[in-house]
PDB file of C-alpha atoms and ligand atoms in Angstrom:
ATOM      1  CA  UNK A 189      46.725 100.574  40.459  1.00  0.00           C
ATOM      2  CA  UNK A 190      50.377 101.337  41.285  1.00  0.00           C
ATOM      3  CA  UNK A 191      52.824 100.829  38.387  1.00  0.00           C
ATOM      4  CA  UNK A 192      54.691  98.103  40.305  1.00  0.00           C
ATOM      5  CA  UNK A 193      51.476  96.180  40.964  1.00  0.00           C
ATOM      6  CA  UNK A 194      50.396  96.528  37.338  1.00  0.00           C
ATOM      7  CA  UNK A 195      53.793  95.270  36.194  1.00  0.00           C
ATOM      8  CA  UNK A 196      53.533  92.305  38.570  1.00  0.00           C
ATOM      9  CA  UNK A 197      50.056  91.450  37.288  1.00  0.00           C
ATOM     10  CA  UNK A 198      51.206  91.625  33.687  1.00  0.00           C
ATOM     11  CA  UNK A 199      54.220  89.407  34.346  1.00  0.00           C
ATOM     12  CA  UNK A 200      52.069  86.989  36.327  1.00  0.00           C
ATOM     13  CA  UNK A 201      49.642  86.562  33.441  1.00  0.00           C
ATOM     14  CA  UNK A 202      52.485  86.089  30.984  1.00  0.00           C
ATOM     15  CA  UNK A 203      54.109  83.519  33.235  1.00  0.00           C
ATOM     16  CA  UNK A 204      50.861  81.647  33.853  1.00  0.00           C
ATOM     17  CA  UNK A 205      50.151  81.504  30.135  1.00  0.00           C
ATOM     18  CA  UNK A 206      53.646  80.178  29.451  1.00  0.00           C
ATOM     19  CA  UNK A 207      53.477  77.573  32.157  1.00  0.00           C
ATOM     20  CA  UNK A 208      50.107  76.346  30.934  1.00  0.00           C
ATOM     21  CA  UNK A 209      51.339  76.274  27.351  1.00  0.00           C
ATOM     22  CA  UNK A 210      54.339  74.224  28.427  1.00  0.00           C
ATOM     23  CA  UNK A 211      51.990  71.880  30.245  1.00  0.00           C
ATOM     24  CA  UNK A 212      49.787  71.343  27.240  1.00  0.00           C
ATOM     25  CA  UNK A 213      52.849  70.345  25.261  1.00  0.00           C
ATOM     26  CA  UNK A 214      53.934  67.686  27.617  1.00  0.00           C
ATOM     27  CA  UNK A 215      56.929  67.127  29.749  1.00  0.00           C
ATOM     28  CA  UNK A 216      56.539  68.325  33.322  1.00  0.00           C
ATOM     29  CA  UNK A 217      60.106  67.388  34.050  1.00  0.00           C
ATOM     30  CA  UNK A 218      61.374  69.589  31.286  1.00  0.00           C
ATOM     31  CA  UNK A 219      59.373  72.511  32.550  1.00  0.00           C
ATOM     32  CA  UNK A 220      60.616  72.147  36.071  1.00  0.00           C
ATOM     33  CA  UNK A 221      64.181  71.807  34.895  1.00  0.00           C
ATOM     34  CA  UNK A 222      63.795  74.984  32.904  1.00  0.00           C
ATOM     35  CA  UNK A 223      62.498  76.705  35.978  1.00  0.00           C
ATOM     36  CA  UNK A 224      65.403  75.574  38.123  1.00  0.00           C
ATOM     37  CA  UNK A 225      67.990  76.365  35.524  1.00  0.00           C
ATOM     38  CA  UNK A 226      66.382  79.702  34.939  1.00  0.00           C
ATOM     39  CA  UNK A 227      66.906  80.497  38.590  1.00  0.00           C
ATOM     40  CA  UNK A 228      70.657  80.094  38.496  1.00  0.00           C
ATOM     41  CA  UNK A 229      71.776  79.934  34.966  1.00  0.00           C
ATOM     42  CA  UNK A 230      71.796  81.273  31.527  1.00  0.00           C
ATOM     43  CA  UNK A 231      69.789  84.221  30.315  1.00  0.00           C
ATOM     44  CA  UNK A 232      70.401  83.246  26.762  1.00  0.00           C
ATOM     45  CA  UNK A 233      67.720  80.717  25.891  1.00  0.00           C
ATOM     46  CA  UNK A 234      64.275  82.108  25.353  1.00  0.00           C
ATOM     47  CA  UNK A 235      62.630  79.583  27.661  1.00  0.00           C
ATOM     48  CA  UNK A 236      65.038  80.388  30.433  1.00  0.00           C
ATOM     49  CA  UNK A 237      64.538  84.080  29.898  1.00  0.00           C
ATOM     50  CA  UNK A 238      60.787  83.745  30.286  1.00  0.00           C
ATOM     51  CA  UNK A 239      61.146  81.744  33.458  1.00  0.00           C
ATOM     52  CA  UNK A 240      63.501  84.386  34.853  1.00  0.00           C
ATOM     53  CA  UNK A 241      60.692  86.816  34.211  1.00  0.00           C
ATOM     54  CA  UNK A 242      58.399  84.559  36.260  1.00  0.00           C
ATOM     55  CA  UNK A 243      60.905  84.473  39.085  1.00  0.00           C
ATOM     56  CA  UNK A 244      61.295  88.197  39.148  1.00  0.00           C
ATOM     57  CA  UNK A 245      57.761  89.313  38.669  1.00  0.00           C
ATOM     58  CA  UNK A 246      55.492  86.634  39.943  1.00  0.00           C
ATOM     59  CA  UNK A 247      56.920  84.062  42.300  1.00  0.00           C
ATOM     60  CA  UNK A 248      53.471  83.122  43.501  1.00  0.00           C
ATOM     61  CA  UNK A 249      52.434  82.195  39.985  1.00  0.00           C
ATOM     62  CA  UNK A 250      55.475  79.988  39.606  1.00  0.00           C
ATOM     63  CA  UNK A 251      54.516  78.295  42.829  1.00  0.00           C
ATOM     64  CA  UNK A 252      50.901  77.854  41.878  1.00  0.00           C
ATOM     65  CA  UNK A 253      51.254  76.745  38.318  1.00  0.00           C
ATOM     66  CA  UNK A 254      54.742  75.700  37.285  1.00  0.00           C
ATOM     67  CA  UNK A 255      55.302  73.179  40.044  1.00  0.00           C
ATOM     68  CA  UNK A 256      52.186  71.128  39.341  1.00  0.00           C
ATOM     69  CA  UNK A 257      52.840  68.410  36.791  1.00  0.00           C
ATOM     70  CA  UNK A 258      51.037  70.150  33.987  1.00  0.00           C
ATOM     71  CA  UNK A 259      49.689  67.098  32.230  1.00  0.00           C
ATOM     72  CA  UNK A 260      47.474  66.501  35.228  1.00  0.00           C
ATOM     73  CA  UNK A 261      44.408  68.527  36.054  1.00  0.00           C
ATOM     74  CA  UNK A 262      43.547  69.496  39.607  1.00  0.00           C
ATOM     75  CA  UNK A 263      41.599  66.291  40.269  1.00  0.00           C
ATOM     76  CA  UNK A 264      44.402  64.158  38.868  1.00  0.00           C
ATOM     77  CA  UNK A 265      46.899  65.980  41.054  1.00  0.00           C
ATOM     78  CA  UNK A 266      44.729  65.305  44.096  1.00  0.00           C
ATOM     79  CA  UNK A 267      44.778  61.604  43.259  1.00  0.00           C
ATOM     80  CA  UNK A 268      48.579  61.659  43.138  1.00  0.00           C
ATOM     81  CA  UNK A 269      48.725  63.390  46.504  1.00  0.00           C
ATOM     82  CA  UNK A 270      46.230  60.875  47.910  1.00  0.00           C
ATOM     83  CA  UNK A 271      48.349  58.019  46.540  1.00  0.00           C
ATOM     84  CA  UNK A 272      45.556  56.761  44.309  1.00  0.00           C
ATOM     85  CA  UNK A 273      46.661  54.560  41.473  1.00  0.00           C
ATOM     86  CA  UNK A 274      45.039  52.253  38.969  1.00  0.00           C
ATOM     87  CA  UNK A 275      47.627  50.032  37.346  1.00  0.00           C
ATOM     88  CA  UNK A 276      50.796  48.200  38.247  1.00  0.00           C
ATOM     89  CA  UNK A 277      53.766  48.419  35.935  1.00  0.00           C
ATOM     90  CA  UNK A 278      56.215  45.555  35.811  1.00  0.00           C
ATOM     91  CA  UNK A 279      59.409  47.255  34.721  1.00  0.00           C
ATOM     92  CA  UNK A 280      62.135  45.100  33.176  1.00  0.00           C
ATOM     93  CA  UNK A 281      65.429  46.686  32.338  1.00  0.00           C
ATOM     94  CA  UNK A 282      68.301  45.672  30.128  1.00  0.00           C
ATOM     95  CA  UNK A 283      71.422  45.741  32.336  1.00  0.00           C
ATOM     96  CA  UNK A 284      73.789  46.766  29.534  1.00  0.00           C
ATOM     97  CA  UNK A 285      71.707  49.873  28.967  1.00  0.00           C
ATOM     98  CA  UNK A 286      71.448  50.603  32.702  1.00  0.00           C
ATOM     99  CA  UNK A 287      75.251  50.735  32.817  1.00  0.00           C
ATOM    100  CA  UNK A 288      75.330  52.925  29.759  1.00  0.00           C
ATOM    101  CA  UNK A 289      72.730  55.259  31.236  1.00  0.00           C
ATOM    102  CA  UNK A 290      74.751  55.923  34.362  1.00  0.00           C
ATOM    103  CA  UNK A 291      78.004  55.806  32.389  1.00  0.00           C
ATOM    104  CA  UNK A 292      79.318  53.036  34.543  1.00  0.00           C
ATOM    105  CA  UNK A 293      81.626  50.419  33.190  1.00  0.00           C
ATOM    106  CA  UNK A 294      79.824  47.501  34.847  1.00  0.00           C
ATOM    107  CA  UNK A 295      82.149  44.508  34.954  1.00  0.00           C
ATOM    108  CA  UNK A 296      79.808  41.703  34.204  1.00  0.00           C
ATOM    109  CA  UNK A 297      76.209  42.841  33.812  1.00  0.00           C
ATOM    110  CA  UNK A 298      73.582  40.081  33.576  1.00  0.00           C
ATOM    111  CA  UNK A 299      72.917  39.109  29.979  1.00  0.00           C
ATOM    112  CA  UNK A 300      69.168  38.851  30.581  1.00  0.00           C
ATOM    113  CA  UNK A 301      66.404  41.310  31.369  1.00  0.00           C
ATOM    114  CA  UNK A 302      66.130  41.878  35.100  1.00  0.00           C
ATOM    115  CA  UNK A 303      63.539  43.541  37.301  1.00  0.00           C
ATOM    116  CA  UNK A 304      63.754  47.258  37.857  1.00  0.00           C
ATOM    117  CA  UNK A 305      60.582  47.341  39.886  1.00  0.00           C
ATOM    118  CA  UNK A 306      56.875  46.803  40.249  1.00  0.00           C
ATOM    119  CA  UNK A 307      55.447  50.282  40.193  1.00  0.00           C
ATOM    120  CA  UNK A 308      51.951  51.563  40.763  1.00  0.00           C
ATOM    121  CA  UNK A 309      51.291  54.358  38.311  1.00  0.00           C
ATOM    122  CA  UNK A 310      50.756  57.812  39.814  1.00  0.00           C
ATOM    123  CA  UNK A 311      51.789  57.001  43.366  1.00  0.00           C
ATOM    124  CA  UNK A 312      55.118  57.106  45.124  1.00  0.00           C
ATOM    125  CA  UNK A 313      56.368  56.959  48.701  1.00  0.00           C
ATOM    126  CA  UNK A 314      53.026  56.124  50.233  1.00  0.00           C
ATOM    127  CA  UNK A 315      54.143  55.277  53.745  1.00  0.00           C
ATOM    128  CA  UNK A 316      57.296  56.840  55.138  1.00  0.00           C
ATOM    129  CA  UNK A 317      56.860  55.004  58.424  1.00  0.00           C
ATOM    130  CA  UNK A 318      57.123  51.542  56.887  1.00  0.00           C
ATOM    131  CA  UNK A 319      60.881  50.982  56.563  1.00  0.00           C
ATOM    132  CA  UNK A 320      62.499  48.340  54.453  1.00  0.00           C
ATOM    133  CA  UNK A 321      63.305  45.232  56.466  1.00  0.00           C
ATOM    134  CA  UNK A 322      65.791  42.905  54.865  1.00  0.00           C
ATOM    135  CA  UNK A 323      64.936  40.123  57.347  1.00  0.00           C
ATOM    136  CA  UNK A 324      61.475  39.816  55.814  1.00  0.00           C
ATOM    137  CA  UNK A 325      62.786  38.853  52.404  1.00  0.00           C
ATOM    138  CA  UNK A 326      65.754  36.732  53.425  1.00  0.00           C
ATOM    139  CA  UNK A 327      64.095  33.599  52.086  1.00  0.00           C
ATOM    140  CA  UNK A 328      63.872  35.197  48.653  1.00  0.00           C
ATOM    141  CA  UNK A 329      67.538  36.126  48.525  1.00  0.00           C
ATOM    142  CA  UNK A 330      68.733  33.740  45.775  1.00  0.00           C
ATOM    143  CA  UNK A 331      65.921  34.774  43.408  1.00  0.00           C
ATOM    144  CA  UNK A 332      66.277  38.429  44.325  1.00  0.00           C
ATOM    145  CA  UNK A 333      69.991  38.434  43.544  1.00  0.00           C
ATOM    146  CA  UNK A 334      69.419  36.630  40.293  1.00  0.00           C
ATOM    147  CA  UNK A 335      66.365  38.436  38.917  1.00  0.00           C
ATOM    148  CA  UNK A 336      66.277  41.742  40.801  1.00  0.00           C
ATOM    149  CA  UNK A 337      69.943  42.649  41.159  1.00  0.00           C
ATOM    150  CA  UNK A 338      71.266  46.134  41.674  1.00  0.00           C
ATOM    151  CA  UNK A 339      72.935  46.358  38.317  1.00  0.00           C
ATOM    152  CA  UNK A 340      74.839  49.486  39.270  1.00  0.00           C
ATOM    153  CA  UNK A 341      76.082  48.256  42.660  1.00  0.00           C
ATOM    154  CA  UNK A 342      76.274  44.486  42.293  1.00  0.00           C
ATOM    155  CA  UNK A 343      78.067  44.077  45.613  1.00  0.00           C
ATOM    156  CA  UNK A 344      75.268  45.607  47.626  1.00  0.00           C
ATOM    157  CA  UNK A 345      71.766  44.983  46.337  1.00  0.00           C
ATOM    158  CA  UNK A 346      69.803  45.936  49.398  1.00  0.00           C
ATOM    159  CA  UNK A 347      70.071  49.707  48.882  1.00  0.00           C
ATOM    160  CA  UNK A 348      68.272  49.285  45.597  1.00  0.00           C
ATOM    161  CA  UNK A 349      65.618  47.018  47.128  1.00  0.00           C
ATOM    162  CA  UNK A 350      65.117  49.497  49.977  1.00  0.00           C
ATOM    163  CA  UNK A 351      64.650  52.283  47.437  1.00  0.00           C
ATOM    164  CA  UNK A 352      62.139  50.246  45.415  1.00  0.00           C
ATOM    165  CA  UNK A 353      60.200  49.294  48.526  1.00  0.00           C
ATOM    166  CA  UNK A 354      60.028  52.817  49.889  1.00  0.00           C
ATOM    167  CA  UNK A 355      59.211  54.513  46.606  1.00  0.00           C
ATOM    168  CA  UNK A 356      56.929  51.940  44.982  1.00  0.00           C
ATOM    169  CA  UNK A 357      56.313  48.984  47.306  1.00  0.00           C
ATOM    170  CA  UNK A 358      54.656  51.060  50.014  1.00  0.00           C
ATOM    171  CA  UNK A 359      52.065  52.117  47.409  1.00  0.00           C
ATOM    172  CA  UNK A 360      51.614  48.677  45.856  1.00  0.00           C
ATOM    173  CA  UNK A 361      50.959  47.421  49.393  1.00  0.00           C
ATOM    174  CA  UNK A 362      47.450  48.887  49.160  1.00  0.00           C
ATOM    175  CA  UNK A 363      46.586  45.564  47.499  1.00  0.00           C
ATOM    176  CA  UNK A 364      45.973  42.603  49.789  1.00  0.00           C
ATOM    177  CA  UNK A 365      48.118  40.495  47.478  1.00  0.00           C
ATOM    178  CA  UNK A 366      51.127  42.786  48.039  1.00  0.00           C
ATOM    179  CA  UNK A 367      50.556  44.109  51.526  1.00  0.00           C
ATOM    180  CA  UNK A 368      53.835  43.037  53.105  1.00  0.00           C
ATOM    181  CA  UNK A 369      57.434  43.208  52.001  1.00  0.00           C
ATOM    182  CA  UNK A 370      57.536  39.495  51.522  1.00  0.00           C
ATOM    183  CA  UNK A 371      54.418  39.652  49.384  1.00  0.00           C
ATOM    184  CA  UNK A 372      55.620  42.678  47.403  1.00  0.00           C
ATOM    185  CA  UNK A 373      59.018  41.273  46.506  1.00  0.00           C
ATOM    186  CA  UNK A 374      57.771  37.687  46.233  1.00  0.00           C
ATOM    187  CA  UNK A 375      54.777  38.779  44.142  1.00  0.00           C
ATOM    188  CA  UNK A 376      57.015  40.805  41.828  1.00  0.00           C
ATOM    189  CA  UNK A 377      59.302  37.828  41.321  1.00  0.00           C
ATOM    190  CA  UNK A 378      56.213  35.722  40.598  1.00  0.00           C
ATOM    191  CA  UNK A 379      54.976  38.129  37.924  1.00  0.00           C
ATOM    192  CA  UNK A 380      58.445  38.344  36.391  1.00  0.00           C
ATOM    193  CA  UNK A 381      58.638  34.572  36.172  1.00  0.00           C
ATOM    194  CA  UNK A 382      55.133  34.344  34.764  1.00  0.00           C
ATOM    195  CA  UNK A 383      55.868  36.918  32.083  1.00  0.00           C
ATOM    196  CA  UNK A 384      59.004  35.080  30.939  1.00  0.00           C
ATOM    197  CA  UNK A 385      60.149  38.099  28.974  1.00  0.00           C
ATOM    198  CA  UNK A 386      63.571  36.639  28.267  1.00  0.00           C
ATOM    199  CA  UNK A 387      62.299  33.472  26.659  1.00  0.00           C
ATOM    200  CA  UNK A 388      59.527  35.328  24.835  1.00  0.00           C
ATOM    201  CA  UNK A 389      62.083  37.689  23.268  1.00  0.00           C
ATOM    202  CA  UNK A 390      64.183  34.710  22.273  1.00  0.00           C
ATOM    203  CA  UNK A 391      61.194  32.977  20.715  1.00  0.00           C
ATOM    204  CA  UNK A 392      60.485  36.138  18.783  1.00  0.00           C
ATOM    205  CA  UNK A 393      64.075  36.195  17.539  1.00  0.00           C
ATOM    206  CA  UNK A 394      64.701  39.522  19.270  1.00  0.00           C
ATOM    207  CA  UNK A 395      68.263  39.247  20.537  1.00  0.00           C
ATOM    208  CA  UNK A 396      70.965  41.782  21.321  1.00  0.00           C
ATOM    209  CA  UNK A 397      72.585  42.666  18.049  1.00  0.00           C
ATOM    210  CA  UNK A 398      74.817  45.137  16.300  1.00  0.00           C
ATOM    211  CA  UNK A 399      72.021  45.483  13.747  1.00  0.00           C
ATOM    212  CA  UNK A 400      69.170  47.787  14.611  1.00  0.00           C
ATOM    213  CA  UNK A 401      65.556  46.857  15.296  1.00  0.00           C
ATOM    214  CA  UNK A 402      62.467  48.843  14.445  1.00  0.00           C
ATOM    215  CA  UNK A 403      60.702  49.779  17.657  1.00  0.00           C
ATOM    216  CA  UNK A 404      57.291  49.119  16.113  1.00  0.00           C
ATOM    217  CA  UNK A 405      58.385  45.546  15.272  1.00  0.00           C
ATOM    218  CA  UNK A 406      59.360  44.915  18.897  1.00  0.00           C
ATOM    219  CA  UNK A 407      56.192  46.474  20.281  1.00  0.00           C
ATOM    220  CA  UNK A 408      53.962  44.610  17.836  1.00  0.00           C
ATOM    221  CA  UNK A 409      55.694  41.295  18.480  1.00  0.00           C
ATOM    222  CA  UNK A 410      55.363  41.679  22.247  1.00  0.00           C
ATOM    223  CA  UNK A 411      51.754  42.791  21.946  1.00  0.00           C
ATOM    224  CA  UNK A 412      50.931  39.718  19.890  1.00  0.00           C
ATOM    225  CA  UNK A 413      52.543  37.415  22.468  1.00  0.00           C
ATOM    226  CA  UNK A 414      51.032  39.005  25.563  1.00  0.00           C
ATOM    227  CA  UNK A 415      47.780  40.240  24.045  1.00  0.00           C
ATOM    228  CA  UNK A 416      48.282  43.704  25.568  1.00  0.00           C
ATOM    229  CA  UNK A 417      50.125  46.882  24.657  1.00  0.00           C
ATOM    230  CA  UNK A 418      53.556  47.105  26.324  1.00  0.00           C
ATOM    231  CA  UNK A 419      55.650  50.216  26.739  1.00  0.00           C
ATOM    232  CA  UNK A 420      59.251  50.302  25.559  1.00  0.00           C
ATOM    233  CA  UNK A 421      61.696  52.892  26.791  1.00  0.00           C
ATOM    234  CA  UNK A 422      64.977  53.976  25.280  1.00  0.00           C
ATOM    235  CA  UNK A 423      67.987  56.145  25.896  1.00  0.00           C
ATOM    236  CA  UNK A 424      67.980  58.846  23.252  1.00  0.00           C
ATOM    237  CA  UNK A 425      71.059  58.840  21.007  1.00  0.00           C
ATOM    238  CA  UNK A 426      74.053  60.514  22.595  1.00  0.00           C
ATOM    239  CA  UNK A 427      76.313  62.741  20.588  1.00  0.00           C
ATOM    240  CA  UNK A 428      77.886  60.719  17.803  1.00  0.00           C
ATOM    241  CA  UNK A 429      75.317  57.912  18.034  1.00  0.00           C
ATOM    242  CA  UNK A 430      72.961  57.135  15.194  1.00  0.00           C
ATOM    243  CA  UNK A 431      70.030  55.710  17.076  1.00  0.00           C
ATOM    244  CA  UNK A 432      68.315  55.309  20.436  1.00  0.00           C
ATOM    245  CA  UNK A 433      69.180  52.385  22.745  1.00  0.00           C
ATOM    246  CA  UNK A 434      66.523  50.059  24.158  1.00  0.00           C
ATOM    247  CA  UNK A 435      66.486  50.218  27.957  1.00  0.00           C
ATOM    248  CA  UNK A 436      63.206  49.139  29.558  1.00  0.00           C
ATOM    249  CA  UNK A 437      60.202  47.034  28.715  1.00  0.00           C
ATOM    250  CA  UNK A 438      57.091  47.574  30.773  1.00  0.00           C
ATOM    251  CA  UNK A 439      54.075  45.306  31.020  1.00  0.00           C
ATOM    252  CA  UNK A 440      51.076  46.451  32.976  1.00  0.00           C
ATOM    253  CA  UNK A 441      48.611  44.803  35.327  1.00  0.00           C
ATOM    254  CA  UNK A 442      45.210  45.605  36.741  1.00  0.00           C
ATOM    255  CA  UNK A 443      44.755  45.745  40.484  1.00  0.00           C
ATOM    256  CA  UNK A 444      43.662  42.122  40.391  1.00  0.00           C
ATOM    257  CA  UNK A 445      46.909  41.284  38.667  1.00  0.00           C
ATOM    258  CA  UNK A 446      45.600  40.602  35.198  1.00  0.00           C
ATOM    259  CA  UNK A 447      47.591  41.837  32.213  1.00  0.00           C
ATOM    260  CA  UNK A 448      46.239  45.041  30.699  1.00  0.00           C
ATOM    261  CA  UNK A 449      47.405  47.579  28.141  1.00  0.00           C
ATOM    262  CA  UNK A 450      50.011  49.973  29.461  1.00  0.00           C
ATOM    263  CA  UNK A 451      48.249  52.802  27.657  1.00  0.00           C
ATOM    264  CA  UNK A 452      44.678  52.959  26.450  1.00  0.00           C
ATOM    265  CA  UNK A 453      43.716  54.986  23.399  1.00  0.00           C
ATOM    266  CA  UNK A 454      43.443  58.604  24.436  1.00  0.00           C
ATOM    267  CA  UNK A 455      45.183  58.039  27.747  1.00  0.00           C
ATOM    268  CA  UNK A 456      48.146  60.223  28.646  1.00  0.00           C
ATOM    269  CA  UNK A 457      51.351  58.333  29.038  1.00  0.00           C
ATOM    270  CA  UNK A 458      52.946  58.095  25.635  1.00  0.00           C
ATOM    271  CA  UNK A 459      54.226  61.632  26.092  1.00  0.00           C
ATOM    272  CA  UNK A 460      57.712  60.538  26.959  1.00  0.00           C
ATOM    273  CA  UNK A 461      57.502  60.330  30.716  1.00  0.00           C
ATOM    274  CA  UNK A 462      60.980  59.391  31.807  1.00  0.00           C
ATOM    275  CA  UNK A 463      61.473  56.898  34.659  1.00  0.00           C
ATOM    276  CA  UNK A 464      65.204  57.165  34.786  1.00  0.00           C
ATOM    277  CA  UNK A 465      67.353  60.221  34.188  1.00  0.00           C
ATOM    278  CA  UNK A 466      67.848  59.509  30.507  1.00  0.00           C
ATOM    279  CA  UNK A 467      65.068  57.113  29.571  1.00  0.00           C
ATOM    280  CA  UNK A 468      62.150  58.133  27.416  1.00  0.00           C
ATOM    281  CA  UNK A 469      59.388  56.336  25.597  1.00  0.00           C
ATOM    282  CA  UNK A 470      61.148  55.090  22.450  1.00  0.00           C
ATOM    283  CA  UNK A 471      60.610  57.020  19.267  1.00  0.00           C
ATOM    284  CA  UNK A 472      59.215  54.987  16.409  1.00  0.00           C
ATOM    285  CA  UNK A 473      62.155  54.062  14.218  1.00  0.00           C
ATOM    286  CA  UNK A 474      65.404  52.156  14.569  1.00  0.00           C
ATOM    287  CA  UNK A 475      66.886  51.212  17.941  1.00  0.00           C
ATOM    288  CA  UNK A 476      70.007  49.510  19.215  1.00  0.00           C
ATOM    289  CA  UNK A 477      69.626  46.506  21.520  1.00  0.00           C
ATOM    290  CA  UNK A 478      73.204  46.381  22.795  1.00  0.00           C
ATOM    291  CA  UNK A 479      74.949  43.060  23.334  1.00  0.00           C
ATOM    292  CA  UNK A 480      76.740  42.538  26.649  1.00  0.00           C
ATOM    293  CA  UNK A 481      80.346  43.784  26.432  1.00  0.00           C
ATOM    294  CA  UNK A 482      82.052  40.387  26.135  1.00  0.00           C
ATOM    295  CA  UNK A 483      79.878  39.149  23.260  1.00  0.00           C
ATOM    296  CA  UNK A 484      80.275  42.501  21.486  1.00  0.00           C
ATOM    297  CA  UNK A 485      83.962  41.786  21.037  1.00  0.00           C
TER     298      UNK A 485
HETATM  299  P1  5GP B 262      62.905  54.529  40.426  1.00  0.00           P
HETATM  300  O1  5GP B 262      63.606  55.538  41.331  1.00  0.00           O
HETATM  301  O2  5GP B 262      61.567  55.072  39.967  1.00  0.00           O
HETATM  302  O3  5GP B 262      62.749  53.200  41.016  1.00  0.00           O
HETATM  303  O4  5GP B 262      63.807  54.331  39.125  1.00  0.00           O
HETATM  304  C1  5GP B 262      64.577  55.307  38.518  1.00  0.00           C
HETATM  305  C2  5GP B 262      65.984  55.313  39.047  1.00  0.00           C
HETATM  306  O5  5GP B 262      66.500  54.014  39.236  1.00  0.00           O
HETATM  307  C3  5GP B 262      66.951  56.020  38.139  1.00  0.00           C
HETATM  308  O6  5GP B 262      67.630  56.979  38.888  1.00  0.00           O
HETATM  309  C4  5GP B 262      67.890  54.927  37.660  1.00  0.00           C
HETATM  310  O7  5GP B 262      69.187  55.415  37.417  1.00  0.00           O
HETATM  311  C5  5GP B 262      67.873  54.007  38.843  1.00  0.00           C
HETATM  312  N1  5GP B 262      68.233  52.649  38.544  1.00  0.00           N
HETATM  313  C6  5GP B 262      67.906  51.916  37.478  1.00  0.00           C
HETATM  314  N2  5GP B 262      68.406  50.693  37.577  1.00  0.00           N
HETATM  315  C7  5GP B 262      69.108  50.637  38.723  1.00  0.00           C
HETATM  316  C8  5GP B 262      69.864  49.622  39.356  1.00  0.00           C
HETATM  317  O8  5GP B 262      70.016  48.484  38.897  1.00  0.00           O
HETATM  318  N3  5GP B 262      70.429  49.972  40.534  1.00  0.00           N
HETATM  319  C9  5GP B 262      70.293  51.195  41.100  1.00  0.00           C
HETATM  320  N4  5GP B 262      70.906  51.432  42.261  1.00  0.00           N
HETATM  321  N5  5GP B 262      69.580  52.163  40.533  1.00  0.00           N
HETATM  322  C10 5GP B 262      68.987  51.881  39.352  1.00  0.00           C
END
């Protein structure tokens, strides 16, 4: 074997081993970010250095291994590509935290949990030739503006709705109950109303506060009310902050729209998969549930 080929083979094996090791540990996003940064950036961090090695010596290995979400096996990956999914996630977000996440000084964010989306797990953008059509949901406009507002762009909600339809709605539409835009948005509003998260939190005495909550208390209280395991997502503490900030509460449904646990014992999913740029599954421990700006004064 020529020395160059032997070197390539050696680097390939090293790279493959590293990629797989990264996968076993968890975050696919992190791995891909490392890869990208490694391509243009610093040589200083060890992880970046290894990925540079992959780029130099074995681009085909990077292609084959590093770009597959590593927590999924081959069969799982095929399901994602085939747009197969098994649960629906009703994602509520706390507008104050949304504004904090994007570092936007929102003027008057709603002081109640609003809808981020109704998301099938493991499937996105299932039908690029089914465009969003505002006309179809015109009748729902008052409820949409109230409960599913674009928190970041409150003067133009329809961009956000278009995004949610194209990314998530086209996949949810595999269900007869959600197989039109009217049914998808109307059905999501129906589930949101049925869940009554805002009044349930109030009943539980969980209100925005300058005092911190324990995440396990919130999760346990919600689980006892709904009878299923929810998922709570937080913004990790920024520099100078003591604790994480609560951002999203997810409740999950079966395909026949019955509540189910968001994660089953042994199921992947508590590994910190981030839905937004900064959101992660909350760490056990204290968390800030930030009051809206005016009542914080
Ligand atoms: P997804 O793309 O899966 O629906 O949700 C994640 C993205 O939605 C993140 O980029 C997050 O910043 C964004 N996002 C969250 N809430 C809002 C919102 O109220 N309006 C808009 N325009 N984007 C949002």
